[in-house]
Amino acid sequence: MAGPVYIADAAGVALQQPTSAQLTEYVVVSQLSWRDWGGPTARATGKLGGPWCSPKCSDGPYDATLTLSGLEQQERMAYYRRATVEPKKPEDLPAAAVNVQFQGIRLSIPDI
């Protein structure tokens, strides 16, 4: 890929290797530590939270792995189009998380 690589958050803000990002209204990742960035996939470990985990998340969000894929070239830059969040211990998530989409999250690309 030529040029910088970004992810767009739920508000359409372009981010490069962010330490946190709101992927959807219900999925927020934070304390991200990137292992890969700029290739066909990007991977980071961090914390998973969102409105579904209140009040537990105020004590500490859940450990998770974020994988970005679907790299798409746009003019002189590229964006990841899909995100998957894998909780380290899915069995620890509250019942409210059952209805939250963590796999195959479609990410937007800001208008250029």
XYZ file of C-alpha atoms in Angstrom:
112
model
C 0.000 0.000 0.000
C 1.157 3.480 -0.807
C 0.753 6.223 1.760
C -0.455 6.191 5.356
C -2.945 3.648 6.707
C -5.918 4.632 8.882
C -8.954 3.333 10.712
C -12.082 5.504 10.899
C -13.910 5.491 14.218
C -17.704 5.569 14.623
C -17.669 9.363 14.160
C -15.682 9.068 10.907
C -12.459 10.434 12.396
C -9.321 9.018 10.731
C -6.894 7.496 13.240
C -3.415 5.975 12.845
C -2.516 3.237 15.326
C -4.915 4.689 17.909
C -4.614 3.917 21.599
C -8.425 3.867 21.750
C -11.328 3.924 19.298
C -15.098 3.776 19.373
C -15.833 1.226 16.626
C -19.625 1.367 16.949
C -22.181 2.845 19.298
C -21.714 -0.268 21.462
C -18.063 -1.276 21.002
C -15.172 0.741 22.443
C -11.579 -0.479 22.535
C -8.920 1.217 24.656
C -5.353 0.800 25.909
C -4.474 -0.622 22.480
C -0.980 -2.021 21.990
C -0.333 -2.672 18.283
C 1.582 -5.745 17.109
C 0.941 -5.192 13.381
C -0.127 -2.118 11.403
C -0.169 -1.187 7.722
C -0.353 -4.675 6.195
C -3.402 -6.675 5.052
C -4.356 -7.081 8.713
C -3.544 -5.086 11.832
C -3.629 -6.574 15.343
C -3.668 -5.057 18.792
C -4.388 -6.155 22.326
C -6.308 -3.903 24.659
C -9.498 -3.451 26.626
C -13.104 -3.878 25.462
C -16.003 -1.863 26.789
C -19.261 -0.192 25.848
C -22.644 0.753 27.287
C -23.561 -2.961 27.617
C -20.990 -3.501 30.374
C -21.967 -0.764 32.828
C -21.291 -0.583 35.704
C -18.575 -3.307 35.515
C -16.447 -1.424 32.988
C -15.908 1.452 35.401
C -13.914 -1.061 37.500
C -12.003 -2.283 34.460
C -12.956 -3.226 30.914
C -12.418 -6.703 29.465
C -9.141 -7.920 27.907
C -9.526 -8.371 24.151
C -7.745 -8.624 20.804
C -8.666 -6.277 17.948
C -8.065 -7.392 14.358
C -8.519 -4.981 11.454
C -8.807 -6.214 7.855
C -10.149 -5.287 4.440
C -7.457 -2.732 3.658
C -8.741 -0.447 0.899
C -6.702 2.127 -1.006
C -8.217 5.648 -1.190
C -6.294 8.220 -3.202
C -2.939 8.540 -1.357
C -3.965 6.639 1.763
C -5.596 3.377 2.836
C -8.281 2.439 5.359
C -9.165 -0.755 7.163
C -12.815 -1.598 6.415
C -13.555 -4.368 8.939
C -12.882 -4.968 12.619
C -13.242 -8.036 14.818
C -12.956 -7.881 18.589
C -12.242 -11.124 20.412
C -12.702 -11.007 24.182
C -9.960 -12.958 25.966
C -12.584 -14.632 28.173
C -15.954 -14.405 26.374
C -17.570 -16.351 29.205
C -16.869 -13.400 31.545
C -18.910 -10.923 29.477
C -22.294 -9.920 30.917
C -25.528 -11.241 29.402
C -26.123 -7.835 27.766
C -23.131 -8.499 25.484
C -25.021 -11.300 23.698
C -26.712 -8.779 21.397
C -23.531 -6.810 20.631
C -21.772 -7.443 17.319
C -18.044 -8.037 17.858
C -17.306 -9.933 14.609
C -17.138 -8.385 11.157
C -17.794 -4.813 12.243
C -18.021 -2.636 9.125
C -15.908 0.502 9.419
C -16.656 3.641 7.458
C -14.254 5.590 5.278
C -14.415 9.379 5.649
C -15.346 11.379 2.573
C -12.198 12.641 0.905
